[in-house]
PDB file of C-alpha atoms in Angstrom:
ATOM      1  CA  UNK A  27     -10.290  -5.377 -14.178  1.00 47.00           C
ATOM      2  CA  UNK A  28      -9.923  -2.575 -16.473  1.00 48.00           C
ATOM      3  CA  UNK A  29     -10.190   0.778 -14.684  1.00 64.00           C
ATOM      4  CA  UNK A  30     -12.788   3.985 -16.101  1.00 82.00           C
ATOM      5  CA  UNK A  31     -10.061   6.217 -15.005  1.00 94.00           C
ATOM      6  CA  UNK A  32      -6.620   6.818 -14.669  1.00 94.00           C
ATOM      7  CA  UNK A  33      -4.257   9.465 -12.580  1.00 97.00           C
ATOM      8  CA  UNK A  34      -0.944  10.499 -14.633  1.00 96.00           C
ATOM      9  CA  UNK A  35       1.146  11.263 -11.316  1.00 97.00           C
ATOM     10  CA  UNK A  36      -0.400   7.859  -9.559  1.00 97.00           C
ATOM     11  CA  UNK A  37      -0.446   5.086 -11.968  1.00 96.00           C
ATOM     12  CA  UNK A  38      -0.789   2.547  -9.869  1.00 97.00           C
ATOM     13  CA  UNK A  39      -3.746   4.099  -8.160  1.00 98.00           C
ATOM     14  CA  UNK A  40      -7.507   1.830  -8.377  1.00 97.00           C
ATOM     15  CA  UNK A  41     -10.490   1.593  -7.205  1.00 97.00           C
ATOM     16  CA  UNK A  42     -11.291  -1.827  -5.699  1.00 97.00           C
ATOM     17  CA  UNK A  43     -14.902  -2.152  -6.870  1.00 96.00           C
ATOM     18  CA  UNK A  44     -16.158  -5.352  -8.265  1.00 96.00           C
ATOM     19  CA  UNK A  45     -14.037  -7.674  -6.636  1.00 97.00           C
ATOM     20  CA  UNK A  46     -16.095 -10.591  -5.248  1.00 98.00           C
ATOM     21  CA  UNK A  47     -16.394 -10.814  -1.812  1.00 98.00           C
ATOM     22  CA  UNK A  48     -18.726 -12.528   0.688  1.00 98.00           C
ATOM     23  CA  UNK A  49     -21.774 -14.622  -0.639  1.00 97.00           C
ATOM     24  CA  UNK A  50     -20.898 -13.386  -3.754  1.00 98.00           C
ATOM     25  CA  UNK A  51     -21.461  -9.623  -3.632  1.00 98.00           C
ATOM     26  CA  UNK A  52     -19.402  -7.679  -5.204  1.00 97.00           C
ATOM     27  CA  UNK A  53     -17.240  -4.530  -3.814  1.00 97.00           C
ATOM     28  CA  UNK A  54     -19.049  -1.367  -4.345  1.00 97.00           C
ATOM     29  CA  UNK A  55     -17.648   0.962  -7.315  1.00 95.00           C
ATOM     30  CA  UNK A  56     -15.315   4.345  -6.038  1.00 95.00           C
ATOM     31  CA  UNK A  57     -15.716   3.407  -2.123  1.00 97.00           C
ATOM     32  CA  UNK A  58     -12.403   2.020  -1.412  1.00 97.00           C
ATOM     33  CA  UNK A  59      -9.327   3.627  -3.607  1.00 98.00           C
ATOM     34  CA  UNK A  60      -5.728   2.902  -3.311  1.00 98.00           C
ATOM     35  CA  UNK A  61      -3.217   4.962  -4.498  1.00 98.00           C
ATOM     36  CA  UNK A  62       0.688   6.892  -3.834  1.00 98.00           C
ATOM     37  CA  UNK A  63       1.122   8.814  -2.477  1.00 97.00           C
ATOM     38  CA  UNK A  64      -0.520  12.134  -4.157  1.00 98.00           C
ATOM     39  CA  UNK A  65       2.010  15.029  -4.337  1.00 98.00           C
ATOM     40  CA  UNK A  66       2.575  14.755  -7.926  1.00 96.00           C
ATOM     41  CA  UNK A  67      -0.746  14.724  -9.333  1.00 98.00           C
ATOM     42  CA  UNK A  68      -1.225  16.983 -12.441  1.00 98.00           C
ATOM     43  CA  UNK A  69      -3.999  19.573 -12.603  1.00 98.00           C
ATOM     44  CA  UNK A  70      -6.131  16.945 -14.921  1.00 98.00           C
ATOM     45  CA  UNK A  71      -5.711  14.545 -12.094  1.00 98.00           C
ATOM     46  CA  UNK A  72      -7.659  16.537  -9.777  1.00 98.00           C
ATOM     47  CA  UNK A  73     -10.264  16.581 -11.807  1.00 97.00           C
ATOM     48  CA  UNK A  74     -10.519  12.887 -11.756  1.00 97.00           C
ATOM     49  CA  UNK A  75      -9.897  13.082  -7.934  1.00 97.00           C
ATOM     50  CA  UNK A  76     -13.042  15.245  -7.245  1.00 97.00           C
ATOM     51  CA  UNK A  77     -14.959  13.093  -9.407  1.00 96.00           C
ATOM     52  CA  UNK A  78     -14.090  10.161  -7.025  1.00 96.00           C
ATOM     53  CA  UNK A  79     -15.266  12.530  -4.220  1.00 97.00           C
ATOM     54  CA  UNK A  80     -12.887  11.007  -1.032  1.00 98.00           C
ATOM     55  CA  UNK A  81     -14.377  11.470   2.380  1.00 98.00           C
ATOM     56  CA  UNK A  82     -11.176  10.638   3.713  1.00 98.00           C
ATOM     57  CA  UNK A  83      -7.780  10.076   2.993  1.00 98.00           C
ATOM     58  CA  UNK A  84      -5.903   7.599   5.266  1.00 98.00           C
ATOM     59  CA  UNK A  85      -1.511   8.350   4.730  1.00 98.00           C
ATOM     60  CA  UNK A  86       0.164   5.677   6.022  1.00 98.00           C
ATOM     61  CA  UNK A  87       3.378   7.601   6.029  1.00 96.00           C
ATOM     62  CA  UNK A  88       5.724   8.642   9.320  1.00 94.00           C
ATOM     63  CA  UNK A  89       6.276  12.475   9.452  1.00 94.00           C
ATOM     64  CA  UNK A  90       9.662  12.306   8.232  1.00 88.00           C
ATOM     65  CA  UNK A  91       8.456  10.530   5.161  1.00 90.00           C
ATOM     66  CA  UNK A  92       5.675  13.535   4.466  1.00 94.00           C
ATOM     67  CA  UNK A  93       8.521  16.027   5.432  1.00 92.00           C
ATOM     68  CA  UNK A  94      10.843  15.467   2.140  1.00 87.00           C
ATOM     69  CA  UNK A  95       8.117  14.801  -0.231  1.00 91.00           C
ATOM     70  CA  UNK A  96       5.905  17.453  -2.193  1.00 95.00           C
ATOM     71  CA  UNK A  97       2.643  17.744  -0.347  1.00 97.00           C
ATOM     72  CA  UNK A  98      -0.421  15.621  -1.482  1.00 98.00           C
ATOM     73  CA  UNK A  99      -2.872  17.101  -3.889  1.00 98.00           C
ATOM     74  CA  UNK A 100      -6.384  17.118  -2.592  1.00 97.00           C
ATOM     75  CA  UNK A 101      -9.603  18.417  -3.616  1.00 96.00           C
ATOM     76  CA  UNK A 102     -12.515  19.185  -1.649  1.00 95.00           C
ATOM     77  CA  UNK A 103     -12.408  18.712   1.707  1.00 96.00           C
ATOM     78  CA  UNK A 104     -11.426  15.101   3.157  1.00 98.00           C
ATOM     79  CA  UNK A 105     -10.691  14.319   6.690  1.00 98.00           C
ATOM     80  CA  UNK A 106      -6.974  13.458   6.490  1.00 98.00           C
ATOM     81  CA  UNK A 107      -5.930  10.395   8.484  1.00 98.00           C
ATOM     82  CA  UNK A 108      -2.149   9.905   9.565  1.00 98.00           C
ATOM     83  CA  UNK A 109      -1.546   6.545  10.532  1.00 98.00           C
ATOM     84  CA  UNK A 110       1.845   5.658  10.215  1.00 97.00           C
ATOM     85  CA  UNK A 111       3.104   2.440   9.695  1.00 97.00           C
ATOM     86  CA  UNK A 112       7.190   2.742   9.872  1.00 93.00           C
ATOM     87  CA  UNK A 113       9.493   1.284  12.094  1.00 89.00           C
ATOM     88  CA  UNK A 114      13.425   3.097  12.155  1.00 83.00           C
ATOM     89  CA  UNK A 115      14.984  -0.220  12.346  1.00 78.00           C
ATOM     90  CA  UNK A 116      13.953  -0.972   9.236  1.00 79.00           C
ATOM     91  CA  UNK A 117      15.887   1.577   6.257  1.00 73.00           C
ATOM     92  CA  UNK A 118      13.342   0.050   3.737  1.00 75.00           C
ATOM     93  CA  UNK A 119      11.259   2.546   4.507  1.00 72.00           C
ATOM     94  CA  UNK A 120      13.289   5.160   3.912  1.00 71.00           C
ATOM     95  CA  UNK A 121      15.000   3.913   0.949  1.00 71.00           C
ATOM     96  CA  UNK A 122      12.487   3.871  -0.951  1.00 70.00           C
ATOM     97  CA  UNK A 123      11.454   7.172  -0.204  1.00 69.00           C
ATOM     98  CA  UNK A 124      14.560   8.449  -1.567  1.00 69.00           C
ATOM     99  CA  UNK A 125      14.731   6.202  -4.496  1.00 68.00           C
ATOM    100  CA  UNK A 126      11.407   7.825  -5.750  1.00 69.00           C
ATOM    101  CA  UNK A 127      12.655  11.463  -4.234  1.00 70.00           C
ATOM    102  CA  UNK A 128      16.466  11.279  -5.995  1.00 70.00           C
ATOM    103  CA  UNK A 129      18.009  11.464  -2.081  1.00 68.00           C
ATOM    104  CA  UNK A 130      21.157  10.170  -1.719  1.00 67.00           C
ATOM    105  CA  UNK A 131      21.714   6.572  -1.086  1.00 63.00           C
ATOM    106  CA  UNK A 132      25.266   6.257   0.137  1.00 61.00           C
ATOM    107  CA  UNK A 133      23.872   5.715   3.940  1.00 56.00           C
ATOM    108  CA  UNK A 134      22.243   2.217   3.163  1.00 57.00           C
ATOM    109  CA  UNK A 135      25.221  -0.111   3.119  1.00 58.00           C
ATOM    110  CA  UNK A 136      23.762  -2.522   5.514  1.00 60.00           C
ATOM    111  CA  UNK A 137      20.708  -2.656   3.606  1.00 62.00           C
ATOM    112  CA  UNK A 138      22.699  -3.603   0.524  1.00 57.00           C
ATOM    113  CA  UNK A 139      24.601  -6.389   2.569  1.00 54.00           C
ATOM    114  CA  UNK A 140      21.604  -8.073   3.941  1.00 55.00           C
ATOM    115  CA  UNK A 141      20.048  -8.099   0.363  1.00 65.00           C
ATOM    116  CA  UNK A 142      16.995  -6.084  -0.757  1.00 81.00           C
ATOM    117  CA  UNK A 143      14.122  -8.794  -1.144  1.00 88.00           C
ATOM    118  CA  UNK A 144      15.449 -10.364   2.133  1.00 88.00           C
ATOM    119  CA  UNK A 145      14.718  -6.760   3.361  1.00 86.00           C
ATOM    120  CA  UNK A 146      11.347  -6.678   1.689  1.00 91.00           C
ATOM    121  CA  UNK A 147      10.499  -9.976   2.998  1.00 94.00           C
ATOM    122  CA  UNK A 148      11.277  -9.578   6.647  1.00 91.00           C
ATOM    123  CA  UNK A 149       9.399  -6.125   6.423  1.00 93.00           C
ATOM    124  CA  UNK A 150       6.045  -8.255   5.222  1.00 97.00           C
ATOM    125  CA  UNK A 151       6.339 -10.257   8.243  1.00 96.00           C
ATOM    126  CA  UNK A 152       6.395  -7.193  10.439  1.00 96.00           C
ATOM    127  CA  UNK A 153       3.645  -5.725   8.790  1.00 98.00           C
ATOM    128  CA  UNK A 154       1.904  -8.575  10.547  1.00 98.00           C
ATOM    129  CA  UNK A 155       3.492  -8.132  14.169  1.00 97.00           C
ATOM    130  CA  UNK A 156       4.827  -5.042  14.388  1.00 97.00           C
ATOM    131  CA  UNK A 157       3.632  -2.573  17.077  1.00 97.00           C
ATOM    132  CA  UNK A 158       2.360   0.626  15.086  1.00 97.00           C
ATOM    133  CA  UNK A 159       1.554  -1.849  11.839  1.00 98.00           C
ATOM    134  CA  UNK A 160      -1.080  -3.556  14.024  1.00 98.00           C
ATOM    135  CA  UNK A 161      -2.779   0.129  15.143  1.00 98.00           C
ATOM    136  CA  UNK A 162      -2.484   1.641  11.922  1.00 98.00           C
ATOM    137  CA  UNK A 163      -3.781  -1.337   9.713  1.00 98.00           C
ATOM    138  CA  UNK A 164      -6.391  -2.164  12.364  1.00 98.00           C
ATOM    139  CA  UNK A 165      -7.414   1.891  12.586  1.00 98.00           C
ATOM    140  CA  UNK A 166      -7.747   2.098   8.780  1.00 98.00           C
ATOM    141  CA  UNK A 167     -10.255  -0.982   8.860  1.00 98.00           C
ATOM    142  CA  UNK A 168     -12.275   0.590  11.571  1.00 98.00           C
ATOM    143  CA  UNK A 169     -12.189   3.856   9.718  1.00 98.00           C
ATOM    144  CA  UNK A 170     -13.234   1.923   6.348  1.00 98.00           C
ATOM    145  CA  UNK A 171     -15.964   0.563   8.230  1.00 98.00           C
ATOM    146  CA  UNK A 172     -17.628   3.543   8.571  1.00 98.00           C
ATOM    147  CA  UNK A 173     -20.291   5.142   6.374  1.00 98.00           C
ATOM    148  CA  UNK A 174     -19.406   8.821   7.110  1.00 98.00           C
ATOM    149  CA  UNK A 175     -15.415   7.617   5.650  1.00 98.00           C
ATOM    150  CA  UNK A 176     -16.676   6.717   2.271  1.00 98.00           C
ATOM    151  CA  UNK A 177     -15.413   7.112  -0.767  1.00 98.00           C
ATOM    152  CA  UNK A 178     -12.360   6.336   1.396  1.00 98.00           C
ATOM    153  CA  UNK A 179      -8.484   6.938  -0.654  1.00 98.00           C
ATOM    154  CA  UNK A 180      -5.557   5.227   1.522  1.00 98.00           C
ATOM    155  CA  UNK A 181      -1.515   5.207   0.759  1.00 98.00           C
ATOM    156  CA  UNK A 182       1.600   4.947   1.586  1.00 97.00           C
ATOM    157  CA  UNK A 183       4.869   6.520  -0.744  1.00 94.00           C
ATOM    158  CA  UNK A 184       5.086   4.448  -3.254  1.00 93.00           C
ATOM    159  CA  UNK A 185       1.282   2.871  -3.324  1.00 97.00           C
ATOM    160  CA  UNK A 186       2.689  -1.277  -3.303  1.00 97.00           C
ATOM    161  CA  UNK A 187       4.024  -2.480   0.177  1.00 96.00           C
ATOM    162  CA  UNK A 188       2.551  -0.763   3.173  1.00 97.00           C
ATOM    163  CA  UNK A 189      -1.065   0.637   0.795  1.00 98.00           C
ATOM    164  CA  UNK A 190      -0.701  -3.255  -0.726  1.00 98.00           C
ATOM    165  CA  UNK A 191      -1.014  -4.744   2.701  1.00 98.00           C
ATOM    166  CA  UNK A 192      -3.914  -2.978   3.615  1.00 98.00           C
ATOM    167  CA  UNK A 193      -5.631  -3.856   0.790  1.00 98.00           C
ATOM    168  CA  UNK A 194      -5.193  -7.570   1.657  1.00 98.00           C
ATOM    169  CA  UNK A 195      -6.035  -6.826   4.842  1.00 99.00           C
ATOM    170  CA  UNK A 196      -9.868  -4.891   3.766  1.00 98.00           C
ATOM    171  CA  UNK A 197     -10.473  -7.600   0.764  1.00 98.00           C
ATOM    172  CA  UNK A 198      -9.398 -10.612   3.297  1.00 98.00           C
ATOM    173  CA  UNK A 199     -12.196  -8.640   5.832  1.00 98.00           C
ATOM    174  CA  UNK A 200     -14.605  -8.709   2.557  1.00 98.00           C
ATOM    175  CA  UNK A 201     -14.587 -12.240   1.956  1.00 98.00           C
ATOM    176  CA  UNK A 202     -12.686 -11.560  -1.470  1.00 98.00           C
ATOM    177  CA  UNK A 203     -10.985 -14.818  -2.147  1.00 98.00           C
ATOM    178  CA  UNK A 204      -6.782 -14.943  -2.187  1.00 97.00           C
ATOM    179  CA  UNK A 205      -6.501 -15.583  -5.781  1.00 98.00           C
ATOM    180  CA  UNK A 206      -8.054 -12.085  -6.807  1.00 98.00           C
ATOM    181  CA  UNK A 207      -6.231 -10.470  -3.832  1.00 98.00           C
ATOM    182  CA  UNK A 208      -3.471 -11.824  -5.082  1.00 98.00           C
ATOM    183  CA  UNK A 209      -4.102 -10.393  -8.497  1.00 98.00           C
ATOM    184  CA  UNK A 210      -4.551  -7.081  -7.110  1.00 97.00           C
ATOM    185  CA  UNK A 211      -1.606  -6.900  -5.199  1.00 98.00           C
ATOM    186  CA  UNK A 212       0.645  -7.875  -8.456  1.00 98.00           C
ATOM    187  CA  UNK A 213      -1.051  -5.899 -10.964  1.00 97.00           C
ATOM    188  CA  UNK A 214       1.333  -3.038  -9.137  1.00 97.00           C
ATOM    189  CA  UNK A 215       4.155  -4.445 -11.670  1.00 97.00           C
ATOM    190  CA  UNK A 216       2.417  -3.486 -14.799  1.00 96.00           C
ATOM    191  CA  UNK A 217       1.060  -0.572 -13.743  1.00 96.00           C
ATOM    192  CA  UNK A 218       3.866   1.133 -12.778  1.00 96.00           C
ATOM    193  CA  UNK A 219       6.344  -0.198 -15.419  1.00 95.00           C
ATOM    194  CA  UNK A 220       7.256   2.448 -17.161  1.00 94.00           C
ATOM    195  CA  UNK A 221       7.594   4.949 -14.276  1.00 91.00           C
ATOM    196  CA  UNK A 222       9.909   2.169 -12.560  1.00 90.00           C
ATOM    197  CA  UNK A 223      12.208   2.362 -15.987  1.00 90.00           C
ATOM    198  CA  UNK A 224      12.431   6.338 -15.410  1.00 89.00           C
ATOM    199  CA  UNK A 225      13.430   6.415 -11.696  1.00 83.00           C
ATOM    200  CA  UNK A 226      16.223   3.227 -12.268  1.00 82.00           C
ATOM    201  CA  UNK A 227      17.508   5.021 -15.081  1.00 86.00           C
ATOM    202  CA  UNK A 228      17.540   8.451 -13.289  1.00 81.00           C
ATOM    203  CA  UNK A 229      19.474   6.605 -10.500  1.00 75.00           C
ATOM    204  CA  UNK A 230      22.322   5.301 -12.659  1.00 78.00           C
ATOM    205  CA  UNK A 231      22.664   9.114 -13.815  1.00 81.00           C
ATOM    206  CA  UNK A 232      22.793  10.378  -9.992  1.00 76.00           C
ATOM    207  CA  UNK A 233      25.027   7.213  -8.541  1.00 70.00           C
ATOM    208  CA  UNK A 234      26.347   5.347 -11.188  1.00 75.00           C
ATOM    209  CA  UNK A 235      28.192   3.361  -8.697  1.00 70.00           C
ATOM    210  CA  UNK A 236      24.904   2.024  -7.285  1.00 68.00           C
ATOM    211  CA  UNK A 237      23.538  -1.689  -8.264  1.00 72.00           C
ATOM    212  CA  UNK A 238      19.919  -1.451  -9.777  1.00 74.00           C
ATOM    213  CA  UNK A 239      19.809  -4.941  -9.198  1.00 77.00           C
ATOM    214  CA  UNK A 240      19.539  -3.458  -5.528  1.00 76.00           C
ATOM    215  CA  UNK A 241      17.224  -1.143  -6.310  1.00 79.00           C
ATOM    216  CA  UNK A 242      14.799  -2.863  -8.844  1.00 86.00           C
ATOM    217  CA  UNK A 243      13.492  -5.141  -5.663  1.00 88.00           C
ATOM    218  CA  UNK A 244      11.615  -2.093  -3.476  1.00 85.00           C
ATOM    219  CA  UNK A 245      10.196  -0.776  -6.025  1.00 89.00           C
ATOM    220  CA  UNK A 246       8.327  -3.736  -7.325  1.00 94.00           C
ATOM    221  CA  UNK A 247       5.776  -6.279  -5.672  1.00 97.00           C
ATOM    222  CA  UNK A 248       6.888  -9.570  -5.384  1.00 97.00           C
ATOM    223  CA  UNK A 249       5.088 -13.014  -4.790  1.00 98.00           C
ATOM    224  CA  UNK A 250       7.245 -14.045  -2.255  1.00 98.00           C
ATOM    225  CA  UNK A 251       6.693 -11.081  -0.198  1.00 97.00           C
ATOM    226  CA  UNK A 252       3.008 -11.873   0.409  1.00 98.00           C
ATOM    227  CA  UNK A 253       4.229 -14.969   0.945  1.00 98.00           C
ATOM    228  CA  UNK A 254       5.710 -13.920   3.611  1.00 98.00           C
ATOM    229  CA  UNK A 255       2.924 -12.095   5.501  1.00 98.00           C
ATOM    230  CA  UNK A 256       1.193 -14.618   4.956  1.00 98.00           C
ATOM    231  CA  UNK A 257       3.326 -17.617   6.216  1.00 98.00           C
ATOM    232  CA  UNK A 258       3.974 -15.141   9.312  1.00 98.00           C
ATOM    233  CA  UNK A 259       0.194 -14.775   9.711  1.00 98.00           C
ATOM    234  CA  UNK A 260      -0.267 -18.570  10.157  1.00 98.00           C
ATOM    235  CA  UNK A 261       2.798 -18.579  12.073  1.00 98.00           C
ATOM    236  CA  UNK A 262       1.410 -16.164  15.022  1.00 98.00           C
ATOM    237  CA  UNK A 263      -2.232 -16.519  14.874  1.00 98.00           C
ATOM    238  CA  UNK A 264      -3.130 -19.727  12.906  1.00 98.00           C
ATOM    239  CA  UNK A 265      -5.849 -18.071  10.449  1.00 98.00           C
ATOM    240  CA  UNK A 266      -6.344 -14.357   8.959  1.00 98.00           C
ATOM    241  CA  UNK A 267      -9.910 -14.362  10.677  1.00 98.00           C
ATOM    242  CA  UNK A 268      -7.511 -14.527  13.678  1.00 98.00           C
ATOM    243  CA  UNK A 269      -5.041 -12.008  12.767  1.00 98.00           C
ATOM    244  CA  UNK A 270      -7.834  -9.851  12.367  1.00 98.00           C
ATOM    245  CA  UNK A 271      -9.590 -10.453  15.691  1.00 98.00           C
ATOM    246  CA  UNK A 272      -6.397 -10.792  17.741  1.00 98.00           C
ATOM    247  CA  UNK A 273      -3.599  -9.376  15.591  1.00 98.00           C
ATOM    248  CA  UNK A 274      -5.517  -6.126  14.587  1.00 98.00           C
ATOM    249  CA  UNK A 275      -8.168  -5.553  17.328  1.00 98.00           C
ATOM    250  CA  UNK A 276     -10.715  -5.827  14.067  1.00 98.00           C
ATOM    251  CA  UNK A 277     -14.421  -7.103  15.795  1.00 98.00           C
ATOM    252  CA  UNK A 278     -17.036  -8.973  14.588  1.00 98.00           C
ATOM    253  CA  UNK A 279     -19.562  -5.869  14.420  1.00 98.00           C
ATOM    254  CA  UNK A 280     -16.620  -3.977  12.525  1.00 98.00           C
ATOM    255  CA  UNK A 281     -16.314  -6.741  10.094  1.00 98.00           C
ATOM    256  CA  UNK A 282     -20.374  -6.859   9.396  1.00 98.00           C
ATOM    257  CA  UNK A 283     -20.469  -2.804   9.054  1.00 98.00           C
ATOM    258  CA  UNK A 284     -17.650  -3.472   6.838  1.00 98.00           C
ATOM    259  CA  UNK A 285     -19.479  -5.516   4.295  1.00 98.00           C
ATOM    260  CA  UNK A 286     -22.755  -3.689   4.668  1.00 98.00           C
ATOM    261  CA  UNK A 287     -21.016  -0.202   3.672  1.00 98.00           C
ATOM    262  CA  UNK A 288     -18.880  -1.907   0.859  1.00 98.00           C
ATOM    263  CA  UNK A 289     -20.439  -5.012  -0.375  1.00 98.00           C
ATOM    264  CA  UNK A 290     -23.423  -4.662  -3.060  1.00 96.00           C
TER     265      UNK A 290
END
């Protein structure tokens, strides 16, 4: 879908209105917005941002992610949200953080050995079991669901992996069907092309000695690692309807006020 606005310091950011979702309605325009996160937003930015008019902004983040990075931009007055969705034993996190911050890399040499998609990967499938994945994902849907939350702006660092599941998460709630979620989640790649260019090349400069073939892979999406949500999804709990129940603590009643605040 082609977006009515754009934010120069989050170009991956959208609006999820006009997806299709259950019985055919559509998402409602600017009530659901995914984006980076928003420390590097220009002055013309926030004009666009108060034009959207967020209730609430969900972060994703841990502390020590929102500790190195320049604090998020906001407008207005939104309830801010922390949720965070990180696990320590898994450096992905906090490698990409400093890929898109210029930090050193030199500590991740066992993230290098295991291989950065098969990193990526194995962090989809604990998006789906892992302890504070399950409370933060399931809190942001129950926050979504909520009238008094919307317009409602969620993300992560980089806007793609832990902001990309929870978009499949909301649109699978919606009824949207897997093709256009799909979509979604892979429209990341174009949209962030160009930045992607500017921080491998700005790496090379910093640590030449570094392999962007080991970088290139966290900060894109990939097929495969929805794939492998997914495949862990049916693995633990058969269905998404039953990740969502069972996996995420998600209800019935949450799902209906769910598609009555968002659906048209």
């Amino acid at each position: 879908m082609e977006r009515d606005w754009r934010l120069v310091g989050a170009p991956n950011a959208r609006d999820l209105g006009g997806l299709v979702g259950a019985r055919g309605r559509r998402v409602r325009p600017g009530r659901l917005i995914r984006t980076p996160a928003l420390g590097r937003l220009t002055d013309e930015d926030l004009t666009v941002l108060a034009g959207l008019g967020p209730a609430c902004v969900v972060d994703l983040r841990d502390r020590s992610e929102v500790s190195v990075a320049p604090p998020d931009r906001l407008v207005g007055a939104p309830t801010v949200v922390h949720l965070p969705v990180h696990d320590p034993a898994h450096p992905v996190f906090t490698y990409v953080s400093a890929v898109l911050l210029g930090h050193d890399l030199d500590g991740y040499a066992d993230l290098a050995r295991q291989g950065t998609p098969a990193a990526m990967a194995d962090i989809y499938r604990w998006f789906v079991t892992g302890e504070s994945a399950r409370a933060g994902f399931g809190a942001a849907v129950r926050l979504a669901a909520e009238s008094a939350n919307l317009p409602l702006v969620y993300h992560c660092s980089a806007g793609k992996d832990r902001t990309g599941w929870l978009t499949v998460v909301l649109l699978h709630a919606l009824g949207v069907d897997e093709v256009a979620i799909r979509a979604d989640y892979l429209a990341n790649n174009e949209l962030t092309e160009s930045l992607r260019e500017v921080l491998i090349e700005a790496m090379r400069r910093r640590h030449p000695g570094v392999d962007d073939a080991a970088v290139r892979p966290v900060l894109e999406v990939r097929p495969e690692y929805l794939d492998a949500g997914y495949a862990q999804v049916r693995r633990v709990h058969g269905s998404f309807d039953a990740y969502l129940r069972d996996g995420l603590g998600v209800t019935d009643e949450t799902v209906a006020a769910l598609r009555a605040n968002l659906l048209e």
